[in-house]
Amino acid sequence: MRRTVSIDCFPESVARYSREYAIVAIDVIRATTTAITAVAAGRRCHPVSSLEAAFRKAATLEQPILAGELGGDMPDGFDMNNSPAELEARTDRHRPVVMLSSSGTKLITLAAVRGPAFLACFRNYAATARHLASRYSKVAVIGAGSRSEFREEDQMCCAWIAELLIGAGFEPENPSVTRIIERWSGAPPESCLGGRSANYLIRSGQSHDLTFILARVNDLEAVFPVTNDEVQMIPEPRLTERAATVSAQT
């Protein structure tokens, strides 16, 4: 069976893919990093697509933390911004998180409705690629985008996952996949520092999140599927070289 990988951007692009695709939602700065960090710390995490949905979901939970931003600003009534560093530093890990962001959580919720959906960021891109390579024949890796731009950090993470899938026997679904991989193959995470997302964090006094993101690359051996509006965590042990080869051929 022919196995293919596509790279795309923006929440609306989810509609292009049928249910046979596994969709990987990526918003490195910051929604998927924050959600993954929450669940890896033992929290429950519920991404939502709107302010109204955030308050509705919070009303069903005990002591929820409302975390997120709209247009870069924390909404009234929220407890914290969309900050992985701040969330990691909190000790109240028994409290569930309801997450909202300008585009990242919208992408996550749309992907979860469409079919198998996973979250990825710099922290788990290799584990995500291994998991997908052993279980799916069609993968769409989608960046959240911001202000009509496919941001550098999301391109990088998409490219790295797609490159690993191609190494496991997948084919690029269109020429743009190859172009994006060629642009970012081998690039260090710091390559995103010149982008608008990184510059925004620096200008707005939130560089602690940028430091957090760049310091944690493939430190999590797990995948993060979305099931019933909640982000889950499944350990994905690192394969031996021989096991990886067998997996790619089956």
mmCIF file of C-alpha atoms in Angstrom:
data_model
loop_
_atom_site.group_PDB
_atom_site.id
_atom_site.type_symbol
_atom_site.label_atom_id
_atom_site.label_comp_id
_atom_site.label_asym_id
_atom_site.label_seq_id
_atom_site.Cartn_x
_atom_site.Cartn_y
_atom_site.Cartn_z
ATOM 1 C CA MET A 1 0.000 0.000 0.000
ATOM 2 C CA ARG A 2 1.273 3.451 -0.952
ATOM 3 C CA ARG A 3 1.937 5.578 2.108
ATOM 4 C CA THR A 4 1.911 9.350 1.818
ATOM 5 C CA VAL A 5 2.494 12.449 3.928
ATOM 6 C CA SER A 6 1.179 15.942 3.327
ATOM 7 C CA ILE A 7 2.171 19.263 4.908
ATOM 8 C CA ASP A 8 -0.496 21.938 5.252
ATOM 9 C CA CYS A 9 -1.382 25.012 7.273
ATOM 10 C CA PHE A 10 -4.337 26.738 8.988
ATOM 11 C CA PRO A 11 -7.336 25.180 10.754
ATOM 12 C CA GLU A 12 -9.509 25.399 7.651
ATOM 13 C CA SER A 13 -7.220 23.017 5.765
ATOM 14 C CA VAL A 14 -8.417 20.091 7.918
ATOM 15 C CA ALA A 15 -11.484 19.873 5.671
ATOM 16 C CA ARG A 16 -9.261 18.787 2.760
ATOM 17 C CA TYR A 17 -8.491 15.452 4.379
ATOM 18 C CA SER A 18 -10.741 12.431 4.658
ATOM 19 C CA ARG A 19 -11.076 10.291 7.761
ATOM 20 C CA GLU A 20 -8.455 7.855 6.464
ATOM 21 C CA TYR A 21 -5.784 10.451 7.291
ATOM 22 C CA ALA A 22 -4.114 10.744 10.655
ATOM 23 C CA ILE A 23 -3.851 14.473 11.292
ATOM 24 C CA VAL A 24 -1.048 16.014 13.324
ATOM 25 C CA ALA A 25 -1.857 19.461 14.739
ATOM 26 C CA ILE A 26 1.170 21.699 15.331
ATOM 27 C CA ASP A 27 1.336 25.094 17.031
ATOM 28 C CA VAL A 28 4.817 25.219 18.508
ATOM 29 C CA ILE A 29 4.422 28.818 19.757
ATOM 30 C CA ARG A 30 2.448 27.973 21.802
ATOM 31 C CA ALA A 31 -0.770 25.915 21.912
ATOM 32 C CA THR A 32 0.466 22.379 21.253
ATOM 33 C CA THR A 33 3.550 22.918 23.414
ATOM 34 C CA THR A 34 1.337 24.098 26.279
ATOM 35 C CA ALA A 35 -1.154 21.246 25.906
ATOM 36 C CA ILE A 36 1.565 18.600 25.673
ATOM 37 C CA THR A 37 3.357 20.085 28.675
ATOM 38 C CA ALA A 38 0.123 20.008 30.681
ATOM 39 C CA VAL A 39 -0.613 16.355 29.973
ATOM 40 C CA ALA A 40 3.006 15.254 30.384
ATOM 41 C CA ALA A 41 2.873 16.754 33.890
ATOM 42 C CA GLY A 42 -0.171 14.666 34.753
ATOM 43 C CA ARG A 43 -2.877 17.238 34.146
ATOM 44 C CA ARG A 44 -6.048 16.753 32.158
ATOM 45 C CA CYS A 45 -6.242 19.135 29.201
ATOM 46 C CA HIS A 46 -9.288 20.147 27.164
ATOM 47 C CA PRO A 47 -8.663 22.285 24.043
ATOM 48 C CA VAL A 48 -11.625 24.402 22.932
ATOM 49 C CA SER A 49 -12.335 26.451 19.834
ATOM 50 C CA SER A 50 -14.027 29.550 21.289
ATOM 51 C CA LEU A 51 -14.372 31.690 24.391
ATOM 52 C CA GLU A 52 -17.924 30.485 24.904
ATOM 53 C CA ALA A 53 -16.828 26.852 24.658
ATOM 54 C CA ALA A 54 -14.073 27.521 27.205
ATOM 55 C CA PHE A 55 -16.493 28.748 29.847
ATOM 56 C CA ARG A 56 -18.971 25.959 29.085
ATOM 57 C CA LYS A 57 -16.279 23.319 29.495
ATOM 58 C CA ALA A 58 -14.895 24.921 32.646
ATOM 59 C CA ALA A 59 -18.353 24.787 34.227
ATOM 60 C CA THR A 60 -18.281 20.978 33.994
ATOM 61 C CA LEU A 61 -14.895 20.577 35.734
ATOM 62 C CA GLU A 62 -13.679 20.848 39.305
ATOM 63 C CA GLN A 63 -11.236 23.715 39.903
ATOM 64 C CA PRO A 64 -10.334 24.187 36.235
ATOM 65 C CA ILE A 65 -7.556 26.457 35.047
ATOM 66 C CA LEU A 66 -8.620 28.615 32.120
ATOM 67 C CA ALA A 67 -5.482 29.105 30.046
ATOM 68 C CA GLY A 68 -5.068 30.862 26.736
ATOM 69 C CA GLU A 69 -5.142 33.919 24.553
ATOM 70 C CA LEU A 70 -7.083 35.534 21.758
ATOM 71 C CA GLY A 71 -5.106 37.831 19.506
ATOM 72 C CA GLY A 72 -2.216 37.506 21.932
ATOM 73 C CA ASP A 73 -4.173 38.798 24.929
ATOM 74 C CA MET A 74 -5.450 36.756 27.863
ATOM 75 C CA PRO A 75 -9.268 36.919 27.912
ATOM 76 C CA ASP A 76 -11.092 38.356 30.908
ATOM 77 C CA GLY A 77 -11.898 35.664 33.439
ATOM 78 C CA PHE A 78 -8.916 33.479 32.492
ATOM 79 C CA ASP A 79 -6.325 32.346 35.007
ATOM 80 C CA MET A 80 -3.233 32.444 32.817
ATOM 81 C CA ASN A 81 -1.965 33.008 29.309
ATOM 82 C CA ASN A 82 -1.116 30.271 26.824
ATOM 83 C CA SER A 83 2.232 29.712 28.520
ATOM 84 C CA PRO A 84 3.985 26.337 28.725
ATOM 85 C CA ALA A 85 6.651 27.732 31.054
ATOM 86 C CA GLU A 86 4.115 29.156 33.496
ATOM 87 C CA LEU A 87 2.043 25.979 33.437
ATOM 88 C CA GLU A 88 5.097 23.798 34.047
ATOM 89 C CA ALA A 89 6.006 25.913 37.078
ATOM 90 C CA ARG A 90 2.608 25.515 38.756
ATOM 91 C CA THR A 91 2.293 22.943 41.510
ATOM 92 C CA ASP A 92 -1.520 22.480 41.353
ATOM 93 C CA ARG A 93 -1.282 19.618 38.893
ATOM 94 C CA HIS A 94 -4.540 18.074 40.055
ATOM 95 C CA ARG A 95 -6.410 20.928 38.378
ATOM 96 C CA PRO A 96 -7.537 20.329 34.760
ATOM 97 C CA VAL A 97 -6.731 22.868 32.061
ATOM 98 C CA VAL A 98 -9.189 24.318 29.577
ATOM 99 C CA MET A 99 -7.117 25.726 26.708
ATOM 100 C CA LEU A 100 -7.990 28.376 24.145
ATOM 101 C CA SER A 101 -5.781 30.044 21.544
ATOM 102 C CA SER A 102 -6.246 32.154 18.444
ATOM 103 C CA SER A 103 -5.697 29.330 15.956
ATOM 104 C CA GLY A 104 -3.978 26.353 17.588
ATOM 105 C CA THR A 105 -6.887 25.032 19.621
ATOM 106 C CA LYS A 106 -9.249 25.593 16.707
ATOM 107 C CA LEU A 107 -6.970 23.388 14.590
ATOM 108 C CA ILE A 108 -6.900 20.754 17.341
ATOM 109 C CA THR A 109 -10.678 20.607 17.739
ATOM 110 C CA LEU A 110 -11.321 20.462 13.990
ATOM 111 C CA ALA A 111 -8.738 17.705 13.562
ATOM 112 C CA ALA A 112 -10.252 15.674 16.399
ATOM 113 C CA VAL A 113 -13.663 15.747 14.728
ATOM 114 C CA ARG A 114 -12.264 14.733 11.329
ATOM 115 C CA GLY A 115 -10.453 11.546 12.362
ATOM 116 C CA PRO A 116 -7.385 10.295 14.267
ATOM 117 C CA ALA A 117 -5.727 13.442 15.608
ATOM 118 C CA PHE A 118 -2.415 13.978 17.384
ATOM 119 C CA LEU A 119 -0.599 16.947 18.863
ATOM 120 C CA ALA A 120 3.067 17.587 18.201
ATOM 121 C CA CYS A 121 5.681 20.198 18.989
ATOM 122 C CA PHE A 122 9.467 20.247 19.322
ATOM 123 C CA ARG A 123 9.161 18.127 22.488
ATOM 124 C CA ASN A 124 7.786 15.003 20.778
ATOM 125 C CA TYR A 125 8.139 15.252 17.022
ATOM 126 C CA ALA A 126 10.326 12.126 16.680
ATOM 127 C CA ALA A 127 8.063 9.971 18.864
ATOM 128 C CA THR A 128 5.066 11.192 16.855
ATOM 129 C CA ALA A 129 6.713 10.209 13.570
ATOM 130 C CA ARG A 130 7.564 6.735 14.869
ATOM 131 C CA HIS A 131 4.013 6.166 16.078
ATOM 132 C CA LEU A 132 2.468 7.295 12.796
ATOM 133 C CA ALA A 133 4.884 5.278 10.670
ATOM 134 C CA SER A 134 3.893 2.046 12.396
ATOM 135 C CA ARG A 135 0.124 2.567 12.249
ATOM 136 C CA TYR A 136 -1.044 4.772 9.372
ATOM 137 C CA SER A 137 -0.693 4.951 5.602
ATOM 138 C CA LYS A 138 -1.850 8.558 5.140
ATOM 139 C CA VAL A 139 -0.701 11.438 7.311
ATOM 140 C CA ALA A 140 -1.418 15.175 7.139
ATOM 141 C CA VAL A 141 0.877 17.357 9.223
ATOM 142 C CA ILE A 142 -0.796 20.739 9.707
ATOM 143 C CA GLY A 143 0.578 23.938 11.191
ATOM 144 C CA ALA A 144 -1.846 26.246 12.949
ATOM 145 C CA GLY A 145 -0.553 29.393 11.300
ATOM 146 C CA SER A 146 -1.064 32.909 12.608
ATOM 147 C CA ARG A 147 -2.284 36.089 10.894
ATOM 148 C CA SER A 148 -2.429 34.262 7.533
ATOM 149 C CA GLU A 149 1.194 33.088 7.826
ATOM 150 C CA PHE A 150 2.670 29.619 8.037
ATOM 151 C CA ARG A 151 5.074 30.444 10.842
ATOM 152 C CA GLU A 152 8.681 29.251 10.789
ATOM 153 C CA GLU A 153 8.519 27.143 13.938
ATOM 154 C CA ASP A 154 5.477 25.257 12.643
ATOM 155 C CA GLN A 155 7.093 24.709 9.248
ATOM 156 C CA MET A 156 10.126 23.287 11.011
ATOM 157 C CA CYS A 157 8.168 20.831 13.127
ATOM 158 C CA CYS A 158 6.020 19.773 10.158
ATOM 159 C CA ALA A 159 9.129 19.282 8.032
ATOM 160 C CA TRP A 160 10.942 17.225 10.663
ATOM 161 C CA ILE A 161 8.010 14.852 11.114
ATOM 162 C CA ALA A 162 7.475 14.517 7.359
ATOM 163 C CA GLU A 163 11.198 13.885 6.801
ATOM 164 C CA LEU A 164 11.180 11.059 9.333
ATOM 165 C CA LEU A 165 8.076 9.557 7.734
ATOM 166 C CA ILE A 166 9.691 9.664 4.293
ATOM 167 C CA GLY A 167 12.711 7.946 5.808
ATOM 168 C CA ALA A 168 10.308 5.228 6.989
ATOM 169 C CA GLY A 169 8.955 4.655 3.480
ATOM 170 C CA PHE A 170 6.320 7.355 3.013
ATOM 171 C CA GLU A 171 6.092 9.438 -0.172
ATOM 172 C CA PRO A 172 5.476 13.192 -0.304
ATOM 173 C CA GLU A 173 1.893 13.808 -1.388
ATOM 174 C CA ASN A 174 2.826 16.948 -3.343
ATOM 175 C CA PRO A 175 5.953 18.931 -4.302
ATOM 176 C CA SER A 176 5.497 21.450 -1.479
ATOM 177 C CA VAL A 177 6.296 18.719 1.051
ATOM 178 C CA THR A 178 9.729 18.248 -0.495
ATOM 179 C CA ARG A 179 10.364 22.007 -0.634
ATOM 180 C CA ILE A 180 9.503 22.533 3.035
ATOM 181 C CA ILE A 181 11.642 19.570 4.100
ATOM 182 C CA GLU A 182 14.599 20.844 2.057
ATOM 183 C CA ARG A 183 14.285 24.258 3.681
ATOM 184 C CA TRP A 184 14.312 23.007 7.268
ATOM 185 C CA SER A 185 16.167 19.681 7.185
ATOM 186 C CA GLY A 186 18.970 19.812 9.731
ATOM 187 C CA ALA A 187 18.072 23.301 10.913
ATOM 188 C CA PRO A 188 18.565 23.931 14.653
ATOM 189 C CA PRO A 189 15.497 24.897 16.682
ATOM 190 C CA GLU A 190 16.963 28.386 17.079
ATOM 191 C CA SER A 191 16.263 28.972 13.379
ATOM 192 C CA CYS A 192 12.787 30.140 14.380
ATOM 193 C CA LEU A 193 14.178 33.078 16.367
ATOM 194 C CA GLY A 194 13.875 35.451 13.439
ATOM 195 C CA GLY A 195 10.193 34.724 12.955
ATOM 196 C CA ARG A 196 7.242 36.832 14.014
ATOM 197 C CA SER A 197 6.067 34.420 16.714
ATOM 198 C CA ALA A 198 9.440 34.488 18.468
ATOM 199 C CA ASN A 199 9.714 38.239 18.080
ATOM 200 C CA TYR A 200 6.263 38.699 19.585
ATOM 201 C CA LEU A 201 7.220 36.719 22.685
ATOM 202 C CA ILE A 202 10.377 38.787 23.107
ATOM 203 C CA ARG A 203 8.599 42.128 22.580
ATOM 204 C CA SER A 204 5.776 41.239 24.941
ATOM 205 C CA GLY A 205 8.024 40.141 27.786
ATOM 206 C CA GLN A 206 7.272 36.444 27.361
ATOM 207 C CA SER A 207 10.702 35.245 26.324
ATOM 208 C CA HIS A 208 10.584 32.653 29.136
ATOM 209 C CA ASP A 209 8.247 30.653 26.888
ATOM 210 C CA LEU A 210 10.694 30.894 24.009
ATOM 211 C CA THR A 211 13.495 29.673 26.265
ATOM 212 C CA PHE A 212 11.288 26.808 27.434
ATOM 213 C CA ILE A 213 10.417 25.744 23.877
ATOM 214 C CA LEU A 214 13.975 25.844 22.553
ATOM 215 C CA ALA A 215 15.388 23.952 25.546
ATOM 216 C CA ARG A 216 13.060 20.972 25.142
ATOM 217 C CA VAL A 217 13.522 19.102 21.886
ATOM 218 C CA ASN A 218 12.532 15.419 21.747
ATOM 219 C CA ASP A 219 12.586 15.174 25.528
ATOM 220 C CA LEU A 220 9.228 13.344 25.534
ATOM 221 C CA GLU A 221 8.950 9.782 24.246
ATOM 222 C CA ALA A 222 5.170 9.913 23.874
ATOM 223 C CA VAL A 223 2.356 10.741 21.488
ATOM 224 C CA PHE A 224 -0.605 12.898 22.387
ATOM 225 C CA PRO A 225 -3.876 11.921 20.683
ATOM 226 C CA VAL A 226 -7.107 13.843 21.199
ATOM 227 C CA THR A 227 -10.051 11.710 22.295
ATOM 228 C CA ASN A 228 -13.480 12.976 23.360
ATOM 229 C CA ASP A 229 -12.231 16.596 23.526
ATOM 230 C CA GLU A 230 -9.338 15.673 25.825
ATOM 231 C CA VAL A 231 -5.624 15.343 25.092
ATOM 232 C CA GLN A 232 -4.259 11.932 26.087
ATOM 233 C CA MET A 233 -0.706 10.633 26.415
ATOM 234 C CA ILE A 234 0.586 7.299 25.099
ATOM 235 C CA PRO A 235 4.227 6.320 25.723
ATOM 236 C CA GLU A 236 6.108 5.636 22.494
ATOM 237 C CA PRO A 237 9.350 3.834 23.402
ATOM 238 C CA ARG A 238 12.329 4.563 21.211
ATOM 239 C CA LEU A 239 12.805 1.729 18.732
ATOM 240 C CA THR A 240 16.076 0.010 18.099
ATOM 241 C CA GLU A 241 17.505 0.542 14.638
ATOM 242 C CA ARG A 242 16.556 -2.991 13.584
ATOM 243 C CA ALA A 243 13.016 -2.698 14.959
ATOM 244 C CA ALA A 244 12.567 0.620 13.206
ATOM 245 C CA THR A 245 13.589 -0.936 9.902
ATOM 246 C CA VAL A 246 11.163 -3.832 10.327
ATOM 247 C CA SER A 247 8.375 -1.409 11.285
ATOM 248 C CA ALA A 248 8.983 0.718 8.198
ATOM 249 C CA GLN A 249 8.772 -2.331 5.913
ATOM 250 C CA THR A 250 5.496 -3.720 7.294
#
